[in-house]
Amino acid sequence: MRPYPLPASRPAPAAGRHTVGVSGDIVGRPAGAVLIPPQAARFAALTGADPDRLVLNVTGWNKLILMDADRVFLFPRAAAGVEWFERELAVYQSLTGTGLEIVPRLLGRWADPDVYPFPFAAVTRLRGEVPAEPEAFLGQLGRAIARWHELEPPALVGARPPRHHEAAPHRWLRRALSPATSAVAAAEAASRLGRQDRAAAWADLLLRAARHAPVLVHGDIHEDQLLADDGRLTGVLDWETARIDHPFWDFDFGEWGTGIWRRRRRDFGALWSQGWRAYAEVRGLDTDARPLEAAFRLRHALALLAGSADPDVTGTVEEHLAFL
């Protein structure tokens, strides 16, 4: 659940370059980390790509990536990653023709054991780089999220959240975001956090958050999966965790990389409001971000209380409760 492009601080090597050096340098053809020479020859014949011109990205949890000038080849790392690979391709196919230019398009899919033991695919390579200050693009991101949330949700058979959503704080959050259980979740949070005086207010906020209908969510947006070019958001990558779920999951900065949080913890609520307001204005929804922010902060406070979160990253219980 990492991005397609190389980090901006690591420029792509020149085409065909074979680098030998200290630990961390590439030794030989970069594509050789994915394909041995006979596989690479078959791959070239099948796809028309030149393995000597491909750039390697190994930051993905579930897949390896070889990047050409105008397309990106995706390879599941292991059998366990095929499920997420297939989900990502299904989303790209379903979004074809929607006008969402910030989402890659599926160009081809192959299953050839002479190339790779698992299926692999090619998608369009979007222009731009990971922005150095992604918070500057939250308004644009909010409007982009609104566009795919307004679509008729596609059929994603077997789609599910990633395994870490089985943890207790996420299970509480799912209760909080369901109209049938949001009041119980608010009472539970108030009791566990010793704030019974806030139970009614939290119940009201969580119920307002829970009223949002399920939509197609990316499900793992974080700062390293955004691309920007000349001040414009140009890409939202890595859709392998897409599913039909509550809109919250595309605004959950707890799922992002921690850069924005570390830099902007003290005015994080304002950033959340900026993204949500832009989103809500497009969809004609309540622009008040407090209901979803309450769910976000209570989830973190409960995780901290249980000792399952790092205060250096997540903040403190008192810090989150101060906003509630």
PDB file of C-alpha atoms in Angstrom:
ATOM      1  CA  MET A   1       0.000   0.000   0.000  1.00  0.00           C
ATOM      2  CA  ARG A   2       2.686   2.197  -1.238  1.00  0.00           C
ATOM      3  CA  PRO A   3       2.899   4.447  -4.303  1.00  0.00           C
ATOM      4  CA  TYR A   4       3.918   3.813  -7.910  1.00  0.00           C
ATOM      5  CA  PRO A   5       6.426   6.644  -8.450  1.00  0.00           C
ATOM      6  CA  LEU A   6       9.897   6.757  -7.016  1.00  0.00           C
ATOM      7  CA  PRO A   7      10.265   9.203  -4.117  1.00  0.00           C
ATOM      8  CA  ALA A   8      11.239  12.623  -5.361  1.00  0.00           C
ATOM      9  CA  SER A   9      14.532  12.400  -3.474  1.00  0.00           C
ATOM     10  CA  ARG A  10      15.594   9.340  -5.501  1.00  0.00           C
ATOM     11  CA  PRO A  11      15.714  10.317  -9.185  1.00  0.00           C
ATOM     12  CA  ALA A  12      15.282   7.530 -11.706  1.00  0.00           C
ATOM     13  CA  PRO A  13      18.507   6.078 -13.115  1.00  0.00           C
ATOM     14  CA  ALA A  14      19.317   6.691 -16.741  1.00  0.00           C
ATOM     15  CA  ALA A  15      17.917   4.160 -19.192  1.00  0.00           C
ATOM     16  CA  GLY A  16      19.965   0.972 -19.353  1.00  0.00           C
ATOM     17  CA  ARG A  17      22.296   2.035 -16.559  1.00  0.00           C
ATOM     18  CA  HIS A  18      23.874  -0.775 -14.565  1.00  0.00           C
ATOM     19  CA  THR A  19      25.066   0.670 -11.256  1.00  0.00           C
ATOM     20  CA  VAL A  20      27.533  -1.012  -8.922  1.00  0.00           C
ATOM     21  CA  GLY A  21      28.327   0.532  -5.565  1.00  0.00           C
ATOM     22  CA  VAL A  22      27.836   0.480  -1.834  1.00  0.00           C
ATOM     23  CA  SER A  23      24.775  -0.986  -0.149  1.00  0.00           C
ATOM     24  CA  GLY A  24      21.624   0.621  -1.522  1.00  0.00           C
ATOM     25  CA  ASP A  25      22.867   0.997  -5.087  1.00  0.00           C
ATOM     26  CA  ILE A  26      21.444  -1.029  -7.963  1.00  0.00           C
ATOM     27  CA  VAL A  27      23.652  -3.806  -9.276  1.00  0.00           C
ATOM     28  CA  GLY A  28      22.843  -4.770 -12.855  1.00  0.00           C
ATOM     29  CA  ARG A  29      19.572  -4.293 -14.704  1.00  0.00           C
ATOM     30  CA  PRO A  30      16.899  -2.946 -12.259  1.00  0.00           C
ATOM     31  CA  ALA A  31      14.248  -5.208 -13.794  1.00  0.00           C
ATOM     32  CA  GLY A  32      16.413  -8.143 -12.736  1.00  0.00           C
ATOM     33  CA  ALA A  33      15.076  -7.757  -9.215  1.00  0.00           C
ATOM     34  CA  VAL A  34      11.711  -8.952 -10.581  1.00  0.00           C
ATOM     35  CA  LEU A  35      12.553 -10.974 -13.699  1.00  0.00           C
ATOM     36  CA  ILE A  36      15.554 -13.194 -14.435  1.00  0.00           C
ATOM     37  CA  PRO A  37      16.959 -12.903 -18.001  1.00  0.00           C
ATOM     38  CA  PRO A  38      14.771 -15.591 -19.681  1.00  0.00           C
ATOM     39  CA  GLN A  39      11.690 -14.129 -18.023  1.00  0.00           C
ATOM     40  CA  ALA A  40      12.716 -10.600 -19.031  1.00  0.00           C
ATOM     41  CA  ALA A  41      13.129 -11.703 -22.664  1.00  0.00           C
ATOM     42  CA  ARG A  42       9.667 -13.269 -22.685  1.00  0.00           C
ATOM     43  CA  PHE A  43       8.247 -10.196 -20.923  1.00  0.00           C
ATOM     44  CA  ALA A  44       9.751  -7.910 -23.597  1.00  0.00           C
ATOM     45  CA  ALA A  45       8.284 -10.027 -26.398  1.00  0.00           C
ATOM     46  CA  LEU A  46       4.875 -10.061 -24.733  1.00  0.00           C
ATOM     47  CA  THR A  47       4.584  -6.403 -23.752  1.00  0.00           C
ATOM     48  CA  GLY A  48       6.954  -4.573 -26.087  1.00  0.00           C
ATOM     49  CA  ALA A  49       8.756  -3.046 -23.101  1.00  0.00           C
ATOM     50  CA  ASP A  50      12.541  -2.723 -22.961  1.00  0.00           C
ATOM     51  CA  PRO A  51      13.685  -4.165 -19.599  1.00  0.00           C
ATOM     52  CA  ASP A  52      16.792  -1.970 -19.737  1.00  0.00           C
ATOM     53  CA  ARG A  53      14.628   1.154 -19.649  1.00  0.00           C
ATOM     54  CA  LEU A  54      12.417   0.190 -16.721  1.00  0.00           C
ATOM     55  CA  VAL A  55      12.701   1.792 -13.300  1.00  0.00           C
ATOM     56  CA  LEU A  56      12.232  -0.399 -10.249  1.00  0.00           C
ATOM     57  CA  ASN A  57      10.080   0.503  -7.236  1.00  0.00           C
ATOM     58  CA  VAL A  58      10.114  -1.992  -4.360  1.00  0.00           C
ATOM     59  CA  THR A  59       8.285   0.065  -1.727  1.00  0.00           C
ATOM     60  CA  GLY A  60       4.965  -1.752  -2.142  1.00  0.00           C
ATOM     61  CA  TRP A  61       3.678  -4.047   0.589  1.00  0.00           C
ATOM     62  CA  ASN A  62       1.910  -6.384  -1.809  1.00  0.00           C
ATOM     63  CA  LYS A  63       3.473  -5.728  -5.189  1.00  0.00           C
ATOM     64  CA  LEU A  64       6.638  -4.906  -7.084  1.00  0.00           C
ATOM     65  CA  ILE A  65       6.584  -2.191  -9.724  1.00  0.00           C
ATOM     66  CA  LEU A  66       8.504  -1.617 -12.956  1.00  0.00           C
ATOM     67  CA  MET A  67       7.953   1.814 -14.498  1.00  0.00           C
ATOM     68  CA  ASP A  68       8.248   2.669 -18.172  1.00  0.00           C
ATOM     69  CA  ALA A  69       7.939   6.155 -19.649  1.00  0.00           C
ATOM     70  CA  ASP A  70       4.160   6.019 -20.013  1.00  0.00           C
ATOM     71  CA  ARG A  71       3.050   2.853 -18.218  1.00  0.00           C
ATOM     72  CA  VAL A  72       3.579   0.995 -14.984  1.00  0.00           C
ATOM     73  CA  PHE A  73       3.849  -2.781 -14.643  1.00  0.00           C
ATOM     74  CA  LEU A  74       2.435  -4.305 -11.452  1.00  0.00           C
ATOM     75  CA  PHE A  75       3.618  -7.666 -10.081  1.00  0.00           C
ATOM     76  CA  PRO A  76       2.170  -9.278  -6.922  1.00  0.00           C
ATOM     77  CA  ARG A  77       5.013 -10.055  -4.514  1.00  0.00           C
ATOM     78  CA  ALA A  78       3.526 -13.376  -3.419  1.00  0.00           C
ATOM     79  CA  ALA A  79       0.391 -15.483  -3.634  1.00  0.00           C
ATOM     80  CA  ALA A  80      -1.134 -13.553  -0.716  1.00  0.00           C
ATOM     81  CA  GLY A  81      -0.886 -10.353  -2.753  1.00  0.00           C
ATOM     82  CA  VAL A  82      -2.870 -11.619  -5.750  1.00  0.00           C
ATOM     83  CA  GLU A  83      -6.195 -10.836  -4.045  1.00  0.00           C
ATOM     84  CA  TRP A  84      -5.238  -7.173  -3.629  1.00  0.00           C
ATOM     85  CA  PHE A  85      -3.754  -7.036  -7.144  1.00  0.00           C
ATOM     86  CA  GLU A  86      -7.016  -8.291  -8.655  1.00  0.00           C
ATOM     87  CA  ARG A  87      -9.002  -5.776  -6.581  1.00  0.00           C
ATOM     88  CA  GLU A  88      -6.874  -2.928  -7.876  1.00  0.00           C
ATOM     89  CA  LEU A  89      -7.349  -3.990 -11.495  1.00  0.00           C
ATOM     90  CA  ALA A  90     -11.116  -4.376 -11.005  1.00  0.00           C
ATOM     91  CA  VAL A  91     -11.318  -0.786  -9.765  1.00  0.00           C
ATOM     92  CA  TYR A  92      -9.305   0.567 -12.692  1.00  0.00           C
ATOM     93  CA  GLN A  93     -11.598  -1.243 -15.103  1.00  0.00           C
ATOM     94  CA  SER A  94     -14.734  -0.028 -13.349  1.00  0.00           C
ATOM     95  CA  LEU A  95     -13.548   3.596 -13.410  1.00  0.00           C
ATOM     96  CA  THR A  96     -12.743   3.583 -17.122  1.00  0.00           C
ATOM     97  CA  GLY A  97     -14.898   6.167 -18.838  1.00  0.00           C
ATOM     98  CA  THR A  98     -15.741   8.076 -15.661  1.00  0.00           C
ATOM     99  CA  GLY A  99     -13.462  10.998 -16.492  1.00  0.00           C
ATOM    100  CA  LEU A 100     -11.381  10.519 -13.341  1.00  0.00           C
ATOM    101  CA  GLU A 101      -8.023  11.390 -14.851  1.00  0.00           C
ATOM    102  CA  ILE A 102      -6.277  11.141 -11.493  1.00  0.00           C
ATOM    103  CA  VAL A 103      -6.852   7.356 -11.419  1.00  0.00           C
ATOM    104  CA  PRO A 104      -4.604   5.051 -13.504  1.00  0.00           C
ATOM    105  CA  ARG A 105      -6.179   3.147 -16.403  1.00  0.00           C
ATOM    106  CA  LEU A 106      -5.722  -0.563 -16.978  1.00  0.00           C
ATOM    107  CA  LEU A 107      -3.775  -1.143 -20.200  1.00  0.00           C
ATOM    108  CA  GLY A 108      -3.249  -4.893 -20.132  1.00  0.00           C
ATOM    109  CA  ARG A 109      -3.226  -7.988 -17.984  1.00  0.00           C
ATOM    110  CA  TRP A 110      -1.195 -11.148 -18.524  1.00  0.00           C
ATOM    111  CA  ALA A 111      -0.919 -14.588 -16.970  1.00  0.00           C
ATOM    112  CA  ASP A 112       2.206 -16.286 -18.300  1.00  0.00           C
ATOM    113  CA  PRO A 113       4.242 -18.542 -15.991  1.00  0.00           C
ATOM    114  CA  ASP A 114       7.221 -18.177 -18.336  1.00  0.00           C
ATOM    115  CA  VAL A 115       7.322 -14.533 -17.278  1.00  0.00           C
ATOM    116  CA  TYR A 116       6.064 -14.574 -13.683  1.00  0.00           C
ATOM    117  CA  PRO A 117       4.381 -17.104 -11.396  1.00  0.00           C
ATOM    118  CA  PHE A 118       1.411 -14.791 -10.763  1.00  0.00           C
ATOM    119  CA  PRO A 119      -0.662 -12.548 -13.040  1.00  0.00           C
ATOM    120  CA  PHE A 120       0.810  -9.140 -13.835  1.00  0.00           C
ATOM    121  CA  ALA A 121      -0.566  -6.011 -15.457  1.00  0.00           C
ATOM    122  CA  ALA A 122       0.196  -2.620 -16.966  1.00  0.00           C
ATOM    123  CA  VAL A 123      -1.540   0.638 -16.071  1.00  0.00           C
ATOM    124  CA  THR A 124      -1.047   4.199 -17.237  1.00  0.00           C
ATOM    125  CA  ARG A 125       1.741   6.167 -15.608  1.00  0.00           C
ATOM    126  CA  LEU A 126       0.372   9.476 -14.397  1.00  0.00           C
ATOM    127  CA  ARG A 127       2.490  12.599 -14.539  1.00  0.00           C
ATOM    128  CA  GLY A 128       3.708  14.357 -11.411  1.00  0.00           C
ATOM    129  CA  GLU A 129       5.621  13.540  -8.269  1.00  0.00           C
ATOM    130  CA  VAL A 130       4.811  12.965  -4.618  1.00  0.00           C
ATOM    131  CA  PRO A 131       4.293  16.513  -3.282  1.00  0.00           C
ATOM    132  CA  ALA A 132       6.698  17.768  -0.636  1.00  0.00           C
ATOM    133  CA  GLU A 133       3.796  19.448   1.205  1.00  0.00           C
ATOM    134  CA  PRO A 134       0.735  17.266   0.587  1.00  0.00           C
ATOM    135  CA  GLU A 135      -1.400  19.299   2.993  1.00  0.00           C
ATOM    136  CA  ALA A 136      -1.471  22.031   0.338  1.00  0.00           C
ATOM    137  CA  PHE A 137      -3.570  19.674  -1.823  1.00  0.00           C
ATOM    138  CA  LEU A 138      -6.232  18.677   0.712  1.00  0.00           C
ATOM    139  CA  GLY A 139      -8.883  20.842  -0.902  1.00  0.00           C
ATOM    140  CA  GLN A 140      -8.215  19.349  -4.325  1.00  0.00           C
ATOM    141  CA  LEU A 141      -8.121  15.893  -2.784  1.00  0.00           C
ATOM    142  CA  GLY A 142     -11.468  16.437  -1.074  1.00  0.00           C
ATOM    143  CA  ARG A 143     -13.076  17.411  -4.379  1.00  0.00           C
ATOM    144  CA  ALA A 144     -11.500  14.408  -6.109  1.00  0.00           C
ATOM    145  CA  ILE A 145     -12.774  12.021  -3.431  1.00  0.00           C
ATOM    146  CA  ALA A 146     -16.258  13.482  -3.889  1.00  0.00           C
ATOM    147  CA  ARG A 147     -16.173  12.546  -7.569  1.00  0.00           C
ATOM    148  CA  TRP A 148     -15.590   8.841  -6.984  1.00  0.00           C
ATOM    149  CA  HIS A 149     -17.926   8.788  -3.966  1.00  0.00           C
ATOM    150  CA  GLU A 150     -20.725  10.061  -6.225  1.00  0.00           C
ATOM    151  CA  LEU A 151     -20.322   7.179  -8.672  1.00  0.00           C
ATOM    152  CA  GLU A 152     -22.593   4.159  -8.648  1.00  0.00           C
ATOM    153  CA  PRO A 153     -20.500   1.746  -6.534  1.00  0.00           C
ATOM    154  CA  PRO A 154     -19.064  -1.045  -8.716  1.00  0.00           C
ATOM    155  CA  ALA A 155     -19.348  -4.725  -7.874  1.00  0.00           C
ATOM    156  CA  LEU A 156     -16.149  -5.652  -6.030  1.00  0.00           C
ATOM    157  CA  VAL A 157     -16.770  -9.283  -5.143  1.00  0.00           C
ATOM    158  CA  GLY A 158     -14.980 -10.305  -1.976  1.00  0.00           C
ATOM    159  CA  ALA A 159     -13.680  -6.802  -1.238  1.00  0.00           C
ATOM    160  CA  ARG A 160     -12.739  -6.380   2.407  1.00  0.00           C
ATOM    161  CA  PRO A 161     -10.702  -4.063   4.622  1.00  0.00           C
ATOM    162  CA  PRO A 162      -7.048  -4.966   5.267  1.00  0.00           C
ATOM    163  CA  ARG A 163      -6.292  -7.309   8.148  1.00  0.00           C
ATOM    164  CA  HIS A 164      -5.211  -4.590  10.599  1.00  0.00           C
ATOM    165  CA  HIS A 165      -8.812  -3.347  10.648  1.00  0.00           C
ATOM    166  CA  GLU A 166      -9.592  -6.351  12.831  1.00  0.00           C
ATOM    167  CA  ALA A 167      -7.858  -4.605  15.758  1.00  0.00           C
ATOM    168  CA  ALA A 168     -10.090  -3.466  18.617  1.00  0.00           C
ATOM    169  CA  PRO A 169      -9.927   0.319  17.913  1.00  0.00           C
ATOM    170  CA  HIS A 170     -11.049  -0.254  14.321  1.00  0.00           C
ATOM    171  CA  ARG A 171     -13.853  -2.549  15.451  1.00  0.00           C
ATOM    172  CA  TRP A 172     -15.014   0.215  17.816  1.00  0.00           C
ATOM    173  CA  LEU A 173     -14.842   2.692  14.938  1.00  0.00           C
ATOM    174  CA  ARG A 174     -17.041   0.498  12.759  1.00  0.00           C
ATOM    175  CA  ARG A 175     -19.635   0.411  15.542  1.00  0.00           C
ATOM    176  CA  ALA A 176     -19.355   4.187  15.840  1.00  0.00           C
ATOM    177  CA  LEU A 177     -19.995   4.626  12.114  1.00  0.00           C
ATOM    178  CA  SER A 178     -23.119   2.431  12.042  1.00  0.00           C
ATOM    179  CA  PRO A 179     -26.477   4.100  12.821  1.00  0.00           C
ATOM    180  CA  ALA A 180     -27.583   1.000  14.740  1.00  0.00           C
ATOM    181  CA  THR A 181     -24.633   1.047  17.148  1.00  0.00           C
ATOM    182  CA  SER A 182     -23.238   4.601  17.192  1.00  0.00           C
ATOM    183  CA  ALA A 183     -24.969   5.490  20.493  1.00  0.00           C
ATOM    184  CA  VAL A 184     -23.614   2.340  22.173  1.00  0.00           C
ATOM    185  CA  ALA A 185     -20.134   3.128  20.814  1.00  0.00           C
ATOM    186  CA  ALA A 186     -20.346   6.679  22.208  1.00  0.00           C
ATOM    187  CA  ALA A 187     -21.364   5.390  25.644  1.00  0.00           C
ATOM    188  CA  GLU A 188     -18.549   2.837  25.572  1.00  0.00           C
ATOM    189  CA  ALA A 189     -15.976   5.504  24.690  1.00  0.00           C
ATOM    190  CA  ALA A 190     -17.258   7.863  27.385  1.00  0.00           C
ATOM    191  CA  SER A 191     -17.090   5.108  30.009  1.00  0.00           C
ATOM    192  CA  ARG A 192     -13.635   3.854  29.067  1.00  0.00           C
ATOM    193  CA  LEU A 193     -12.197   7.352  28.834  1.00  0.00           C
ATOM    194  CA  GLY A 194     -13.807   8.533  32.077  1.00  0.00           C
ATOM    195  CA  ARG A 195     -15.847  11.233  30.333  1.00  0.00           C
ATOM    196  CA  GLN A 196     -19.457  10.258  31.003  1.00  0.00           C
ATOM    197  CA  ASP A 197     -20.272  13.964  30.945  1.00  0.00           C
ATOM    198  CA  ARG A 198     -19.532  13.930  27.205  1.00  0.00           C
ATOM    199  CA  ALA A 199     -21.505  10.806  26.331  1.00  0.00           C
ATOM    200  CA  ALA A 200     -24.555  12.642  24.964  1.00  0.00           C
ATOM    201  CA  ALA A 201     -22.507  15.093  22.890  1.00  0.00           C
ATOM    202  CA  TRP A 202     -20.377  12.279  21.480  1.00  0.00           C
ATOM    203  CA  ALA A 203     -23.487  10.240  20.691  1.00  0.00           C
ATOM    204  CA  ASP A 204     -24.869  13.161  18.681  1.00  0.00           C
ATOM    205  CA  LEU A 205     -21.624  13.615  16.737  1.00  0.00           C
ATOM    206  CA  LEU A 206     -21.213   9.913  15.995  1.00  0.00           C
ATOM    207  CA  LEU A 207     -24.822   9.560  14.873  1.00  0.00           C
ATOM    208  CA  ARG A 208     -24.324  12.434  12.430  1.00  0.00           C
ATOM    209  CA  ALA A 209     -21.200  10.714  11.105  1.00  0.00           C
ATOM    210  CA  ALA A 210     -22.971   7.352  10.866  1.00  0.00           C
ATOM    211  CA  ARG A 211     -25.722   8.680   8.604  1.00  0.00           C
ATOM    212  CA  HIS A 212     -23.473   8.780   5.529  1.00  0.00           C
ATOM    213  CA  ALA A 213     -24.312   6.068   3.007  1.00  0.00           C
ATOM    214  CA  PRO A 214     -21.666   3.553   1.839  1.00  0.00           C
ATOM    215  CA  VAL A 215     -19.676   4.553  -1.245  1.00  0.00           C
ATOM    216  CA  LEU A 216     -16.694   3.360  -3.249  1.00  0.00           C
ATOM    217  CA  VAL A 217     -13.670   4.174  -1.084  1.00  0.00           C
ATOM    218  CA  HIS A 218      -9.999   4.000  -1.951  1.00  0.00           C
ATOM    219  CA  GLY A 219      -9.495   2.879   1.625  1.00  0.00           C
ATOM    220  CA  ASP A 220      -5.799   3.611   2.110  1.00  0.00           C
ATOM    221  CA  ILE A 221      -5.119   7.175   0.977  1.00  0.00           C
ATOM    222  CA  HIS A 222      -1.930   8.548   2.427  1.00  0.00           C
ATOM    223  CA  GLU A 223       0.479  11.297   1.561  1.00  0.00           C
ATOM    224  CA  ASP A 224       2.873   9.088  -0.447  1.00  0.00           C
ATOM    225  CA  GLN A 225       0.099   7.962  -2.799  1.00  0.00           C
ATOM    226  CA  LEU A 226      -0.606  11.418  -4.139  1.00  0.00           C
ATOM    227  CA  LEU A 227       0.941  12.909  -7.272  1.00  0.00           C
ATOM    228  CA  ALA A 228       1.031  16.592  -8.111  1.00  0.00           C
ATOM    229  CA  ASP A 229       2.358  18.663 -10.972  1.00  0.00           C
ATOM    230  CA  ASP A 230       2.592  22.449 -11.182  1.00  0.00           C
ATOM    231  CA  GLY A 231       0.312  22.987  -8.186  1.00  0.00           C
ATOM    232  CA  ARG A 232      -2.344  20.539  -9.338  1.00  0.00           C
ATOM    233  CA  LEU A 233      -3.273  17.130  -7.965  1.00  0.00           C
ATOM    234  CA  THR A 234      -2.625  14.692 -10.829  1.00  0.00           C
ATOM    235  CA  GLY A 235      -2.860  11.245  -9.283  1.00  0.00           C
ATOM    236  CA  VAL A 236      -4.255   9.081  -6.495  1.00  0.00           C
ATOM    237  CA  LEU A 237      -2.515   5.722  -6.672  1.00  0.00           C
ATOM    238  CA  ASP A 238      -2.640   2.192  -5.270  1.00  0.00           C
ATOM    239  CA  TRP A 239      -6.318   1.162  -5.163  1.00  0.00           C
ATOM    240  CA  GLU A 240      -5.791  -2.371  -3.881  1.00  0.00           C
ATOM    241  CA  THR A 241      -7.790  -1.775  -0.671  1.00  0.00           C
ATOM    242  CA  ALA A 242     -10.806  -0.308  -2.503  1.00  0.00           C
ATOM    243  CA  ARG A 243     -14.207  -1.467  -1.278  1.00  0.00           C
ATOM    244  CA  ILE A 244     -17.741  -0.235  -0.638  1.00  0.00           C
ATOM    245  CA  ASP A 245     -17.612   1.367   2.795  1.00  0.00           C
ATOM    246  CA  HIS A 246     -18.282   4.467   4.872  1.00  0.00           C
ATOM    247  CA  PRO A 247     -16.880   7.741   3.392  1.00  0.00           C
ATOM    248  CA  PHE A 248     -14.809   8.147   6.571  1.00  0.00           C
ATOM    249  CA  TRP A 249     -12.217   5.690   5.276  1.00  0.00           C
ATOM    250  CA  ASP A 250     -11.069   8.150   2.617  1.00  0.00           C
ATOM    251  CA  PHE A 251     -10.558  10.845   5.275  1.00  0.00           C
ATOM    252  CA  ASP A 252      -8.823   8.730   7.894  1.00  0.00           C
ATOM    253  CA  PHE A 253      -5.481  10.397   8.342  1.00  0.00           C
ATOM    254  CA  GLY A 254      -4.642   7.616  10.790  1.00  0.00           C
ATOM    255  CA  GLU A 255      -4.159   5.463   7.695  1.00  0.00           C
ATOM    256  CA  TRP A 256      -1.830   7.968   6.055  1.00  0.00           C
ATOM    257  CA  GLY A 257       1.897   8.255   6.404  1.00  0.00           C
ATOM    258  CA  THR A 258       2.667  10.270   9.493  1.00  0.00           C
ATOM    259  CA  GLY A 259       4.318  13.280   7.838  1.00  0.00           C
ATOM    260  CA  ILE A 260       1.260  15.545   7.847  1.00  0.00           C
ATOM    261  CA  TRP A 261       0.397  14.556  11.397  1.00  0.00           C
ATOM    262  CA  ARG A 262       3.954  15.163  12.673  1.00  0.00           C
ATOM    263  CA  ARG A 263       4.181  18.549  10.960  1.00  0.00           C
ATOM    264  CA  ARG A 264       0.682  19.834  11.623  1.00  0.00           C
ATOM    265  CA  ARG A 265      -0.598  18.126  14.776  1.00  0.00           C
ATOM    266  CA  ARG A 266      -1.533  21.408  16.454  1.00  0.00           C
ATOM    267  CA  ASP A 267      -3.775  22.594  13.620  1.00  0.00           C
ATOM    268  CA  PHE A 268      -4.797  19.187  12.341  1.00  0.00           C
ATOM    269  CA  GLY A 269      -8.487  19.863  12.905  1.00  0.00           C
ATOM    270  CA  ALA A 270      -8.301  22.833  10.544  1.00  0.00           C
ATOM    271  CA  LEU A 271      -6.682  20.651   7.878  1.00  0.00           C
ATOM    272  CA  TRP A 272      -9.354  17.985   8.307  1.00  0.00           C
ATOM    273  CA  SER A 273     -12.036  20.675   7.963  1.00  0.00           C
ATOM    274  CA  GLN A 274     -10.429  22.017   4.806  1.00  0.00           C
ATOM    275  CA  GLY A 275     -10.513  18.641   3.052  1.00  0.00           C
ATOM    276  CA  TRP A 276     -13.996  17.739   4.288  1.00  0.00           C
ATOM    277  CA  ARG A 277     -15.488  21.131   3.398  1.00  0.00           C
ATOM    278  CA  ALA A 278     -14.238  20.878  -0.181  1.00  0.00           C
ATOM    279  CA  TYR A 279     -15.659  17.357  -0.391  1.00  0.00           C
ATOM    280  CA  ALA A 280     -19.011  18.173   1.212  1.00  0.00           C
ATOM    281  CA  GLU A 281     -19.607  21.209  -0.994  1.00  0.00           C
ATOM    282  CA  VAL A 282     -19.306  19.042  -4.097  1.00  0.00           C
ATOM    283  CA  ARG A 283     -21.692  16.414  -2.711  1.00  0.00           C
ATOM    284  CA  GLY A 284     -24.155  18.830  -1.107  1.00  0.00           C
ATOM    285  CA  LEU A 285     -23.507  17.469   2.401  1.00  0.00           C
ATOM    286  CA  ASP A 286     -23.093  19.122   5.802  1.00  0.00           C
ATOM    287  CA  THR A 287     -19.710  20.881   5.713  1.00  0.00           C
ATOM    288  CA  ASP A 288     -19.184  20.465   9.470  1.00  0.00           C
ATOM    289  CA  ALA A 289     -16.186  18.125   9.856  1.00  0.00           C
ATOM    290  CA  ARG A 290     -16.607  17.624  13.610  1.00  0.00           C
ATOM    291  CA  PRO A 291     -18.646  14.387  13.420  1.00  0.00           C
ATOM    292  CA  LEU A 292     -15.980  12.522  11.450  1.00  0.00           C
ATOM    293  CA  GLU A 293     -13.154  14.146  13.377  1.00  0.00           C
ATOM    294  CA  ALA A 294     -14.806  12.993  16.616  1.00  0.00           C
ATOM    295  CA  ALA A 295     -14.799   9.400  15.344  1.00  0.00           C
ATOM    296  CA  PHE A 296     -11.150   9.773  14.316  1.00  0.00           C
ATOM    297  CA  ARG A 297      -9.994  11.215  17.644  1.00  0.00           C
ATOM    298  CA  LEU A 298     -12.010   8.843  19.818  1.00  0.00           C
ATOM    299  CA  ARG A 299     -10.591   5.876  17.923  1.00  0.00           C
ATOM    300  CA  HIS A 300      -7.059   7.148  18.592  1.00  0.00           C
ATOM    301  CA  ALA A 301      -7.804   7.950  22.238  1.00  0.00           C
ATOM    302  CA  LEU A 302      -9.125   4.417  22.808  1.00  0.00           C
ATOM    303  CA  ALA A 303      -6.094   2.906  21.078  1.00  0.00           C
ATOM    304  CA  LEU A 304      -3.778   4.976  23.269  1.00  0.00           C
ATOM    305  CA  LEU A 305      -5.705   4.005  26.391  1.00  0.00           C
ATOM    306  CA  ALA A 306      -5.268   0.339  25.476  1.00  0.00           C
ATOM    307  CA  GLY A 307      -1.561   0.791  24.826  1.00  0.00           C
ATOM    308  CA  SER A 308      -1.889  -0.209  21.174  1.00  0.00           C
ATOM    309  CA  ALA A 309      -0.703   3.127  19.743  1.00  0.00           C
ATOM    310  CA  ASP A 310       2.555   5.070  19.990  1.00  0.00           C
ATOM    311  CA  PRO A 311       2.059   8.481  21.682  1.00  0.00           C
ATOM    312  CA  ASP A 312       5.065   9.851  19.780  1.00  0.00           C
ATOM    313  CA  VAL A 313       3.157   9.239  16.556  1.00  0.00           C
ATOM    314  CA  THR A 314      -0.515   9.273  17.510  1.00  0.00           C
ATOM    315  CA  GLY A 315      -0.434  11.916  20.235  1.00  0.00           C
ATOM    316  CA  THR A 316      -1.828  11.582  23.744  1.00  0.00           C
ATOM    317  CA  VAL A 317      -5.294  10.776  25.071  1.00  0.00           C
ATOM    318  CA  GLU A 318      -5.519  14.251  26.605  1.00  0.00           C
ATOM    319  CA  GLU A 319      -4.542  15.870  23.328  1.00  0.00           C
ATOM    320  CA  HIS A 320      -7.351  14.141  21.439  1.00  0.00           C
ATOM    321  CA  LEU A 321      -9.958  14.734  24.145  1.00  0.00           C
ATOM    322  CA  ALA A 322      -9.119  18.438  24.190  1.00  0.00           C
ATOM    323  CA  PHE A 323     -10.727  18.687  20.738  1.00  0.00           C
ATOM    324  CA  LEU A 324     -13.883  16.905  21.898  1.00  0.00           C
TER     325      LEU A 324
END
